[in-house]
Coordinates of C-alpha atoms in Angstrom, one line a residue:
Chain Q
M1 CA -115.2 227.6 85.2
A2 CA -111.9 226.6 83.5
E3 CA -112.1 229.7 81.5
D4 CA -113.0 232.0 84.2
D5 CA -110.1 230.9 85.9
S6 CA -107.6 231.2 83.1
E7 CA -109.5 234.8 82.7
W8 CA -108.5 235.9 86.2
V9 CA -105.2 234.5 86.0
V10 CA -104.3 236.6 82.8
E11 CA -105.7 239.7 84.6
S12 CA -103.6 238.9 87.4
I13 CA -100.6 238.1 85.2
V14 CA -100.8 241.2 83.2
G15 CA -101.2 243.3 86.5
Y16 CA -98.1 241.7 87.7
L17 CA -96.4 242.7 84.5
G18 CA -97.7 246.5 85.1
S19 CA -96.6 246.5 88.8
P20 CA -93.4 247.9 90.3
E21 CA -92.4 244.5 91.4
W22 CA -91.8 243.4 87.9
V23 CA -91.2 246.8 85.8
I24 CA -88.4 248.3 88.1
P25 CA -86.1 245.3 88.6
V26 CA -86.8 244.5 84.6
T27 CA -86.1 248.0 83.4
D28 CA -83.0 248.4 85.9
F29 CA -81.4 245.4 84.3
M30 CA -82.2 246.7 80.7
E31 CA -80.9 250.1 81.5
N32 CA -77.9 248.7 83.1
K33 CA -77.0 246.1 80.4
C34 CA -78.3 247.8 77.3
T35 CA -75.2 250.0 76.3
V36 CA -73.4 247.2 74.8
F37 CA -76.3 246.5 72.3
D38 CA -76.2 248.2 69.0
D39 CA -77.9 247.5 65.8
E40 CA -74.9 245.9 63.9
D41 CA -75.8 242.7 62.5
E42 CA -73.3 240.7 64.1
N43 CA -74.2 240.0 67.5
K44 CA -71.5 240.2 70.3
L45 CA -70.7 237.2 72.4
S46 CA -71.6 239.1 75.4
Y47 CA -75.0 239.5 74.6
T48 CA -75.6 236.1 74.9
E49 CA -73.9 236.2 78.8
I50 CA -76.4 239.4 79.3
H51 CA -79.4 237.3 77.7
Q52 CA -78.6 234.2 80.3
Q53 CA -78.7 236.9 83.2
Y54 CA -81.8 238.2 81.9
K55 CA -83.3 234.5 82.0
N56 CA -82.6 233.9 85.7
L57 CA -83.9 237.3 86.3
V58 CA -87.3 236.6 84.9
E59 CA -87.4 233.2 86.2
K60 CA -86.8 233.9 89.5
L61 CA -89.6 236.9 89.2
L62 CA -92.2 234.8 87.8
E63 CA -91.5 231.9 90.3
N64 CA -91.8 234.4 93.2
Y65 CA -95.1 235.7 91.7
M66 CA -96.9 232.5 91.2
Q67 CA -95.7 231.4 94.5
D68 CA -97.4 234.6 96.0
V69 CA -100.6 234.4 93.9
G70 CA -100.7 230.5 94.4
I71 CA -100.9 229.5 90.7
N72 CA -98.8 226.6 89.0
E73 CA -97.1 226.4 85.8
Q74 CA -99.9 224.9 83.8
Q75 CA -102.4 227.3 85.2
F76 CA -99.8 230.4 83.9
L77 CA -99.3 228.6 80.5
D78 CA -103.0 227.8 80.0
A79 CA -103.7 231.5 80.9
C80 CA -101.2 233.2 78.5
T81 CA -102.3 230.8 75.7
S82 CA -105.8 231.8 76.0
P83 CA -107.3 234.0 73.3
F84 CA -107.9 236.8 75.7
A85 CA -103.8 237.0 76.4
K86 CA -103.1 236.6 73.0
S87 CA -105.0 240.1 71.9
K88 CA -102.6 242.5 70.5
T89 CA -102.6 245.1 73.3
L90 CA -101.3 242.1 75.8
Q91 CA -98.8 241.1 73.0
S92 CA -96.6 244.0 74.3
V93 CA -97.0 243.3 77.7
F94 CA -95.5 239.9 77.3
Q95 CA -92.7 240.6 75.2
P96 CA -90.4 241.1 78.0
V97 CA -91.3 237.5 79.3
L98 CA -91.2 235.9 75.8
A99 CA -87.9 237.8 75.7
T100 CA -86.6 235.1 77.8
D101 CA -86.9 232.2 75.4
D102 CA -86.2 234.3 72.1
F103 CA -83.1 235.8 71.8
Q104 CA -84.2 237.9 68.9
I105 CA -86.9 239.4 70.8
F106 CA -84.5 240.1 73.7
R107 CA -81.9 241.6 71.3
S108 CA -84.3 244.0 69.8
L109 CA -85.4 245.0 73.3
M110 CA -82.5 245.9 74.4
V111 CA -81.4 247.9 71.2
Q112 CA -84.3 249.8 71.6
K113 CA -83.9 250.6 75.0
N114 CA -80.1 251.6 74.2
M115 CA -81.7 254.1 71.6
E116 CA -84.0 255.5 74.3
L117 CA -81.3 256.2 76.8
Q118 CA -79.4 258.1 74.1
L119 CA -82.1 260.2 73.2
Q120 CA -82.8 260.8 76.5
A121 CA -79.3 261.9 77.3
L122 CA -79.2 264.0 74.0
S123 CA -82.6 265.8 75.2
V124 CA -80.9 266.4 79.0
I125 CA -78.0 267.7 77.2
K126 CA -80.2 270.1 75.2
E127 CA -82.1 271.2 78.2
R128 CA -78.9 272.1 80.1
N129 CA -77.1 273.8 77.2
G130 CA -79.9 275.2 75.3
A131 CA -78.6 273.6 72.2
L132 CA -76.5 270.7 71.5
P133 CA -73.0 270.7 70.8
E134 CA -71.9 270.6 67.3
C135 CA -70.6 267.0 67.5
L136 CA -74.1 265.4 68.7
T137 CA -76.3 266.9 65.8
A138 CA -76.9 264.8 63.0
G139 CA -75.8 266.0 59.4
A140 CA -72.9 268.2 59.1
D141 CA -70.5 266.6 61.4
V142 CA -67.3 267.5 62.3
M143 CA -65.8 264.1 61.5
T144 CA -67.0 264.2 57.9
E145 CA -65.2 268.0 57.9
L146 CA -62.2 266.5 58.9
Q147 CA -62.6 263.6 56.4
D148 CA -62.9 265.9 53.9
Q149 CA -59.7 268.0 54.7
E150 CA -58.0 264.4 55.0
M151 CA -59.5 263.5 51.5
K152 CA -58.1 266.9 50.3
I153 CA -54.7 266.5 51.8
L154 CA -54.6 262.9 50.0
Q155 CA -55.4 264.0 46.6
E156 CA -52.8 267.1 47.1
V157 CA -50.2 264.2 47.8
L158 CA -51.1 262.1 45.3
R159 CA -51.2 265.1 42.7
K160 CA -47.7 266.3 43.9
S161 CA -45.9 262.7 43.5
K162 CA -47.5 262.0 40.0
E163 CA -46.1 265.5 39.2
E164 CA -42.7 264.7 40.7
Y165 CA -42.7 261.2 38.9
D166 CA -43.8 263.0 35.4
E167 CA -40.9 265.5 36.3
G168 CA -38.5 262.5 36.7
I169 CA -39.7 261.0 33.5
A170 CA -39.3 264.5 31.7
R171 CA -35.7 264.8 33.2
R172 CA -34.6 261.5 32.1
L173 CA -35.8 261.6 28.8
L174 CA -34.0 265.3 28.5
L175 CA -31.0 263.3 29.8
E176 CA -31.0 260.9 27.2
K177 CA -31.6 263.2 24.4
E178 CA -28.9 265.5 25.6
V179 CA -26.2 262.5 26.0
G180 CA -27.4 261.3 22.6
S181 CA -26.8 264.6 20.5
T182 CA -23.4 265.0 22.0
S183 CA -22.1 261.6 22.2
S184 CA -19.9 262.5 19.2
S185 CA -18.0 264.8 21.3
C186 CA -15.3 264.0 23.3
S187 CA -16.6 265.5 26.9
D188 CA -19.8 263.5 27.3
K189 CA -19.3 263.5 31.4
P190 CA -19.1 267.4 31.7
V191 CA -22.4 267.4 29.9
A192 CA -24.3 265.0 32.1
E193 CA -22.8 266.6 35.1
S194 CA -24.0 270.0 34.2
R195 CA -27.0 268.8 33.3
E196 CA -27.4 267.4 36.9
A197 CA -26.2 270.7 38.1
Q198 CA -28.8 272.4 36.4
N199 CA -31.4 269.9 37.4
T200 CA -30.3 270.7 40.8
T201 CA -30.8 274.4 40.6
S202 CA -34.2 273.9 38.7
A203 CA -35.9 271.2 40.8
P204 CA -35.8 272.5 44.1
S205 CA -37.5 275.5 42.9
Q206 CA -39.9 274.1 40.8
R207 CA -40.7 271.6 43.8
S208 CA -41.1 274.8 46.1
N209 CA -43.4 276.3 43.4
T210 CA -45.5 273.3 43.2
A211 CA -45.8 273.0 47.1
K212 CA -47.0 276.6 47.3
A213 CA -49.4 276.0 44.9
K214 CA -52.8 274.9 46.3
A215 CA -55.3 275.3 43.4
E216 CA -54.7 272.9 41.0
G217 CA -54.7 274.9 38.2
K218 CA -51.7 277.0 39.5
G219 CA -49.9 273.8 40.4
D220 CA -50.0 272.7 36.9
R221 CA -48.8 276.0 35.4
S222 CA -45.9 276.4 37.2
H223 CA -45.1 272.7 36.8
S224 CA -45.0 273.2 32.8
N225 CA -42.9 276.1 33.4
G226 CA -40.8 274.5 35.3
H227 CA -40.1 272.1 32.6
H228 CA -40.0 274.3 30.0
A229 CA -37.5 276.8 31.6
P230 CA -34.4 274.4 31.3
L231 CA -35.3 273.3 28.0
V232 CA -35.1 276.8 26.4
N233 CA -32.3 277.4 28.7
G234 CA -30.0 274.8 27.2
N235 CA -30.7 275.5 23.9
T236 CA -30.1 278.8 23.8
T237 CA -27.0 278.9 25.6
T238 CA -25.3 276.3 23.2
E239 CA -26.6 277.9 20.4
L240 CA -25.0 281.4 21.6
N241 CA -21.6 279.7 22.7
L242 CA -21.8 278.1 19.0
V243 CA -21.8 281.4 17.5
N244 CA -19.4 283.3 19.5
S245 CA -17.8 281.0 22.0
K246 CA -14.7 283.5 22.0
P247 CA -16.1 285.9 24.3
A248 CA -17.2 283.3 26.8
K249 CA -13.9 281.7 27.2
K250 CA -12.4 285.0 27.3
Q251 CA -14.7 285.9 30.3
E252 CA -13.8 282.6 31.9
S253 CA -9.9 283.4 32.1
K254 CA -10.9 286.8 33.2
T255 CA -12.6 286.1 35.9
A256 CA -10.5 283.2 36.8
A257 CA -7.4 285.8 37.0
P258 CA -8.6 288.3 39.8
A259 CA -9.1 284.9 41.7
G260 CA -5.4 284.1 42.5
G261 CA -4.9 288.1 42.9
D262 CA -6.6 288.5 46.3
K263 CA -7.0 285.6 48.4
K264 CA -8.8 286.9 51.3
S265 CA -11.5 288.2 49.5
A266 CA -11.9 285.4 47.2
A267 CA -12.2 283.0 50.3
K268 CA -14.7 285.3 51.9
S269 CA -16.8 285.6 48.8
S270 CA -16.8 281.8 48.3
S271 CA -17.9 281.1 51.8
T272 CA -20.7 283.3 51.4
S273 CA -21.8 282.9 47.7
K274 CA -20.7 279.6 47.0
P275 CA -23.7 277.4 46.3
T276 CA -25.7 279.3 43.7
P277 CA -22.6 280.9 41.7
D278 CA -20.9 277.4 41.7
C279 CA -23.7 275.7 39.9
G280 CA -24.4 278.3 37.2
G281 CA -20.6 278.6 36.4
N282 CA -20.7 275.1 35.9
V283 CA -23.6 275.1 33.6
V284 CA -22.4 277.8 31.5
E285 CA -18.8 276.2 31.4
S286 CA -19.9 273.2 30.7
K287 CA -22.2 274.0 28.0
V288 CA -19.4 276.0 26.2
L289 CA -17.5 272.5 26.3
P290 CA -19.3 270.3 23.8
A291 CA -20.1 273.3 21.6
V292 CA -16.6 274.2 21.1
R293 CA -15.1 270.6 21.4
A294 CA -12.2 271.9 23.2
P295 CA -11.4 270.8 26.6
V296 CA -11.0 273.7 28.7
K297 CA -11.4 271.8 32.2
S298 CA -8.4 273.4 33.5
G299 CA -10.4 276.5 34.5
E300 CA -13.1 275.0 36.2
P301 CA -12.5 274.9 39.8
S302 CA -10.7 278.4 40.2
A303 CA -13.3 279.9 38.2
S304 CA -16.0 278.4 40.1
L305 CA -14.3 280.1 43.5
S306 CA -13.5 283.3 41.9
P307 CA -16.0 286.3 42.9
G308 CA -16.6 287.0 39.1
T309 CA -18.5 283.8 39.2
K310 CA -21.4 285.9 40.8
E311 CA -22.1 287.7 37.6
Q312 CA -21.6 284.7 35.4
S313 CA -24.0 282.9 37.4
S314 CA -26.5 285.2 36.0
S315 CA -25.5 284.6 32.3
P316 CA -27.7 281.3 31.2
T317 CA -30.6 283.3 32.5
A318 CA -29.4 286.4 30.8
A319 CA -28.4 284.5 27.6
E320 CA -32.0 283.6 27.8
A321 CA -33.3 287.1 28.1
W322 CA -31.0 288.5 25.3
L323 CA -32.6 285.9 22.6
E324 CA -35.9 286.7 24.0
E325 CA -35.1 290.2 23.7
A326 CA -33.8 289.7 20.4
H327 CA -37.0 287.5 19.4
R328 CA -39.3 290.3 20.4
E329 CA -37.3 293.2 18.6
A330 CA -37.2 291.1 15.2
G331 CA -40.9 290.2 15.8
F332 CA -40.8 286.4 15.6
S333 CA -43.3 284.7 17.6
K334 CA -41.9 281.3 16.8
P335 CA -39.7 279.4 18.9
Y336 CA -35.9 279.5 17.7
T337 CA -35.7 276.2 16.0
E338 CA -38.6 276.8 13.9
L339 CA -37.2 279.7 12.2
S340 CA -35.9 279.8 8.6
V341 CA -31.9 280.1 8.2
S342 CA -32.1 283.7 7.5
Q343 CA -34.1 284.6 10.5
Q344 CA -31.7 282.5 12.6
E345 CA -28.8 284.2 11.1
Q346 CA -30.4 287.6 12.1
L347 CA -31.1 286.5 15.7
Q348 CA -27.9 285.0 16.2
Q349 CA -26.5 288.7 14.9
R350 CA -28.8 290.3 17.5
A351 CA -27.6 287.8 20.5
A352 CA -24.0 288.5 19.2
Y353 CA -24.4 292.1 19.6
L354 CA -26.3 292.2 22.8
R355 CA -23.7 289.8 24.1
Q356 CA -20.8 292.6 23.2
Q357 CA -23.0 295.1 25.0
R358 CA -23.1 292.7 28.0
D359 CA -19.3 292.2 28.0
K360 CA -18.8 295.8 28.0
L361 CA -20.9 296.2 30.9
H362 CA -19.0 293.4 32.4
A363 CA -15.8 294.9 32.0
L364 CA -17.2 298.3 33.5
K365 CA -18.5 296.6 36.6
K366 CA -15.3 294.6 37.1
E367 CA -13.3 297.9 37.2
Q368 CA -15.6 299.2 39.5
Q369 CA -15.2 296.2 41.7
K370 CA -11.5 296.3 41.8
P371 CA -11.4 299.5 44.3
K372 CA -14.1 297.8 46.1
Q373 CA -12.2 294.7 46.4
V374 CA -9.1 296.7 48.1
T375 CA -11.0 298.4 50.7
A376 CA -12.8 295.0 51.3
P377 CA -10.1 294.0 54.1
E378 CA -11.2 297.2 56.0
E379 CA -14.1 295.1 57.4
A380 CA -12.4 292.4 58.3
P381 CA -11.5 292.0 62.0
P382 CA -8.1 293.4 63.4
T383 CA -7.2 289.5 64.1
T384 CA -6.3 289.1 60.4
T385 CA -4.1 292.0 60.1
T386 CA -1.0 289.5 60.4
T387 CA -1.4 288.7 56.6
P388 CA 1.5 290.4 54.6
E389 CA -1.1 292.2 52.1
I390 CA -2.1 295.2 53.8
S391 CA -2.4 298.6 52.5
A392 CA -0.9 301.3 53.8
E393 CA -4.0 302.9 54.4
E394 CA -5.0 300.0 56.3
R395 CA -1.8 300.4 58.4
K396 CA -2.4 303.8 59.2
K397 CA -5.7 303.0 60.8
L398 CA -4.3 300.1 62.5
Q399 CA -1.9 302.2 64.0
K400 CA -4.6 304.5 65.0
R401 CA -6.4 302.3 66.6
K402 CA -3.9 300.5 68.3
H403 CA -2.6 303.8 69.8
L404 CA -6.3 304.7 70.9
A405 CA -6.5 301.3 72.6
D406 CA -2.9 301.9 74.3
K407 CA -4.3 305.5 75.7
L408 CA -7.4 303.4 77.0
K409 CA -5.4 301.2 78.9
E410 CA -3.1 303.6 80.4
E411 CA -6.2 305.4 81.7
V412 CA -7.8 302.1 83.1
I413 CA -4.6 301.0 84.8
K414 CA -3.9 304.5 86.3
K415 CA -7.1 304.7 87.7
Chain C
M1 CA -85.5 223.4 91.7
G2 CA -83.7 222.9 88.7
E3 CA -86.8 220.4 87.3
A4 CA -89.0 223.6 88.0
Q5 CA -87.0 226.0 86.0
K6 CA -86.6 223.7 83.1
G7 CA -90.6 223.6 83.3
L8 CA -90.5 227.2 83.7
L9 CA -88.6 227.8 80.6
S10 CA -90.4 225.2 78.7
V11 CA -93.7 227.0 79.6
I12 CA -92.4 230.2 78.3
E13 CA -91.2 228.3 75.0
K14 CA -94.7 227.3 74.4
L15 CA -95.9 231.0 75.2
K16 CA -95.0 231.9 71.8
G17 CA -97.6 229.5 70.2
S18 CA -96.8 229.8 67.0
T19 CA -98.3 227.1 64.6
E20 CA -95.0 227.1 62.7
Q21 CA -92.6 224.4 64.0
E22 CA -89.2 226.3 65.1
V23 CA -85.8 224.7 64.5
R24 CA -82.7 225.5 66.4
I25 CA -79.8 225.0 64.2
V26 CA -76.0 225.7 65.1
L27 CA -73.3 226.2 62.8
L28 CA -70.2 225.6 63.5
G29 CA -66.5 225.1 61.9
L30 CA -63.1 226.4 61.9
D31 CA -62.4 230.1 61.0
N32 CA -62.4 231.0 57.4
A33 CA -64.5 227.5 56.7
G34 CA -67.4 229.6 55.2
K35 CA -69.9 229.6 57.8
T36 CA -71.2 233.2 57.9
T37 CA -71.1 233.2 53.8
L38 CA -73.4 230.0 54.0
L39 CA -75.6 231.3 56.4
K40 CA -75.9 234.5 54.2
S41 CA -76.4 231.9 51.0
L42 CA -79.3 230.7 53.1
A43 CA -81.0 233.9 53.7
S44 CA -80.7 234.6 50.1
E45 CA -78.3 237.8 51.5
D46 CA -75.1 239.4 49.7
V47 CA -72.0 237.2 50.3
N48 CA -69.5 239.8 49.2
T49 CA -69.2 241.8 52.4
I50 CA -68.6 239.4 54.7
T51 CA -65.8 239.8 57.4
P52 CA -64.4 237.7 60.0
T53 CA -67.1 236.7 62.9
Q54 CA -66.1 238.2 66.0
G55 CA -69.3 237.1 67.7
F56 CA -72.1 235.5 66.4
N57 CA -75.1 235.7 63.8
I58 CA -78.7 234.7 63.6
K59 CA -80.8 234.1 60.4
S60 CA -84.4 232.8 60.5
V61 CA -85.2 230.9 57.1
A62 CA -88.8 229.5 56.2
S63 CA -88.2 226.0 54.7
H64 CA -90.3 223.2 54.1
G65 CA -93.2 224.9 56.4
M66 CA -90.6 225.0 59.5
K67 CA -88.9 228.1 60.7
L68 CA -85.1 227.6 60.8
N69 CA -83.1 229.5 63.5
V70 CA -79.8 229.2 62.4
W71 CA -77.0 230.3 64.7
D72 CA -73.8 231.1 63.1
I73 CA -70.7 231.4 65.8
G74 CA -67.4 232.6 65.1
G75 CA -64.6 229.9 64.5
Q76 CA -61.5 231.6 65.5
R77 CA -59.7 229.7 68.3
K78 CA -60.4 232.1 70.9
I79 CA -64.0 232.0 70.2
R80 CA -64.6 228.1 70.1
T81 CA -64.6 228.1 73.7
F82 CA -67.9 229.9 73.8
W83 CA -69.5 227.3 71.3
K84 CA -70.6 225.2 74.4
K85 CA -72.9 228.1 75.5
Y86 CA -74.6 228.0 72.2
L87 CA -75.4 224.2 72.2
D88 CA -78.3 224.1 74.4
N89 CA -81.8 222.7 72.8
T90 CA -80.2 222.4 69.4
D91 CA -82.1 220.2 67.0
L92 CA -79.0 220.1 64.4
L93 CA -75.7 220.7 64.0
I94 CA -73.9 221.9 60.9
Y95 CA -70.5 221.6 60.6
V96 CA -68.7 223.7 57.9
I97 CA -65.2 222.5 56.6
D98 CA -63.1 224.5 54.2
S99 CA -62.5 221.7 51.8
A100 CA -59.4 223.3 49.9
D101 CA -57.6 223.8 53.4
K102 CA -55.8 220.3 53.8
K103 CA -53.3 221.6 56.0
R104 CA -56.0 222.1 58.8
F105 CA -58.2 219.0 58.2
E106 CA -56.8 217.4 61.4
E107 CA -57.5 220.3 63.4
T108 CA -61.0 220.8 62.2
G109 CA -61.6 216.8 62.7
L110 CA -60.7 217.0 66.4
E111 CA -63.0 220.1 66.8
L112 CA -65.8 218.2 65.3
S113 CA -65.1 215.1 67.5
E114 CA -65.1 217.4 70.6
L115 CA -68.6 218.7 69.6
I116 CA -70.1 214.9 69.1
D117 CA -68.8 214.4 72.5
E118 CA -70.7 217.1 73.9
D119 CA -73.4 215.9 76.0
T120 CA -75.7 218.5 75.2
L121 CA -75.7 217.3 71.3
K122 CA -76.4 213.8 72.3
G123 CA -78.1 212.3 69.2
V124 CA -78.3 215.5 67.5
P125 CA -78.0 215.0 63.8
V126 CA -75.0 216.5 61.8
L127 CA -74.7 217.8 58.6
I128 CA -71.2 218.4 57.2
F129 CA -70.9 220.9 54.5
A130 CA -67.8 220.3 52.6
N131 CA -67.5 224.1 51.6
K132 CA -65.3 225.7 48.7
Q133 CA -66.0 223.0 46.2
D134 CA -65.5 225.9 43.6
L135 CA -61.9 225.7 44.2
A136 CA -59.7 223.5 41.9
T137 CA -57.8 222.2 45.0
A138 CA -60.8 221.1 46.8
S139 CA -60.9 217.5 48.2
S140 CA -64.1 215.7 47.5
A141 CA -66.7 214.9 49.9
S142 CA -66.1 211.4 50.4
E143 CA -62.3 211.9 50.8
I144 CA -63.3 214.1 53.6
A145 CA -65.9 211.7 55.1
E146 CA -63.1 209.3 55.2
G147 CA -60.5 211.3 56.7
L148 CA -63.1 212.5 59.3
N149 CA -64.1 208.6 60.1
L150 CA -68.0 209.8 59.7
H151 CA -68.7 206.2 59.0
T152 CA -67.8 205.3 62.7
Y153 CA -70.7 207.5 64.0
R154 CA -73.4 205.3 65.2
D155 CA -75.5 207.4 67.5
R156 CA -76.9 209.9 65.2
E157 CA -77.9 210.8 61.8
W158 CA -75.1 212.4 59.8
Q159 CA -74.6 213.4 56.2
I160 CA -71.9 215.2 54.2
Q161 CA -72.6 217.5 51.5
A162 CA -70.2 219.1 49.2
C163 CA -71.3 222.6 48.2
S164 CA -70.3 226.1 47.5
A165 CA -71.4 228.7 49.4
V166 CA -70.2 231.2 47.3
S167 CA -72.0 229.9 44.3
G168 CA -74.7 228.5 46.4
E169 CA -74.3 225.1 44.6
G170 CA -75.1 221.9 47.0
V171 CA -76.8 224.2 49.7
Q172 CA -80.1 223.4 48.9
D173 CA -79.5 219.5 48.7
G174 CA -78.2 219.9 52.4
M175 CA -81.1 222.0 53.5
N176 CA -83.6 219.4 51.9
W177 CA -81.6 216.5 53.9
I178 CA -82.0 218.8 57.3
C179 CA -85.7 219.4 56.7
N180 CA -86.3 215.4 55.9
N181 CA -84.5 214.6 58.8
I182 CA -85.9 216.9 61.3
V183 CA -89.7 216.5 60.3
N184 CA -88.6 212.5 60.9
K185 CA -87.2 213.0 64.1
K186 CA -90.0 215.4 65.7
K187 CA -92.6 213.1 64.6

């Protein structure tokens, strides 16, 4: 009798747990609250609150049911613990009830519901759009692509900062070397200055090189180039100046001379082309100083201002080119310092010859430039005509212009 | 009505009908005491990737033929107000102390005494883990017991156990005490 009773109760309970009266409110509750449930190991504090709400809901539902059917808690319990209710098929039906007492069961139900809803949402999107948007597909994520890019940028930055650090170390070593080698001479300071000046000219270009280089191999190459260039440069110029420092000095005086001759053009050219020739001029000049061991500081400021420095600025690179050319012509493949004495002499002779040729060219250019300098003020605006050094040609032109302007004035005023 | 609700809950509790005896244990203590590390150590899980707990963790450990459901709730000050919600039906309280953090002994003592005064924890046995004994500056279990006035607890079983959740040393001793105590109490 009792068994029949419990069987009837179990069937009734199972029926109730499958009816809309139970299913709808419970499902509604789960669907509304499941969004915060993820499958992280740690539980959120809000889970407990939701679990409590769920307990209240289920208790209310079951109480109403038991009242309606007319069974008491003991009957309910007997029915649920009967072998019939413990069959596997019914276990899943009882899960939502058990979830009231067991937080872990409740949690897994909610996580499962959340995933179901997400999958439903995905299928809805798929139906509407035909395909899932890229951001919702598994695997190749946009995020990972972005992360990849970020990693690339980070690696690039790290590489660059390392290069800059290496460069700094190399520069310091170089500086120490230079100071050490010329410490016996009276002009330590200008050397250091010239080194700095050279660095300022070489460093930015190097940096821009490395910045441009995206491939690592390319970056490395430009990096090594940047390092070797100033080294060779310094060596060659000092060596050359050791051998024939006279022409270099002569040049200086030459370039310094026209500077005072035409103030206007000098000012103009210095304002437009100051930065690069300035450094270049310094480099060559101070290079000469330790080699000759004669302080020729007086020529420094004016020389750097003179228009002649434009040509001179090319001398370090030119000297390098000459030596290289000499190298090639002599058929030497070894670096300069590794050559035998006779070979060095040969090279120096060759360099001296090239230098003479260059001086000749330089002089020629200067002569060509002189008439240019005379005609230069022509381009200047008429407001500068107050200066006394105006050629006769210029004065004539100005008078013509004034005449023209007067005529125009007359015509305008008359009409 | 309240009685009826309680009855219904107990009905549902019996529904699970497992032969295993289930024990609800709540693991509390200040932040950085090592609660989660202890929990993972109990569950034989990796203890190297633990971050401050913002919510709570639950692990079920089988021991001495019992199923121990251990609830580890975050110990940060703002979370401590939620502790009360987890104390219902608790069979045992584990309180974890960072034995090397002497500056907070007073704070941890206050929190413990508040818990002891909770109605829901009336008569509930307390196991105190004097954790982080692997650190050189750690105070001994007896020193801490004295500082916490544990000897004044007359209304419940209590035990203090020195341990290191990281190395696992002393943890099993504590669990043995729990099992013995629960078995005695439930019988």
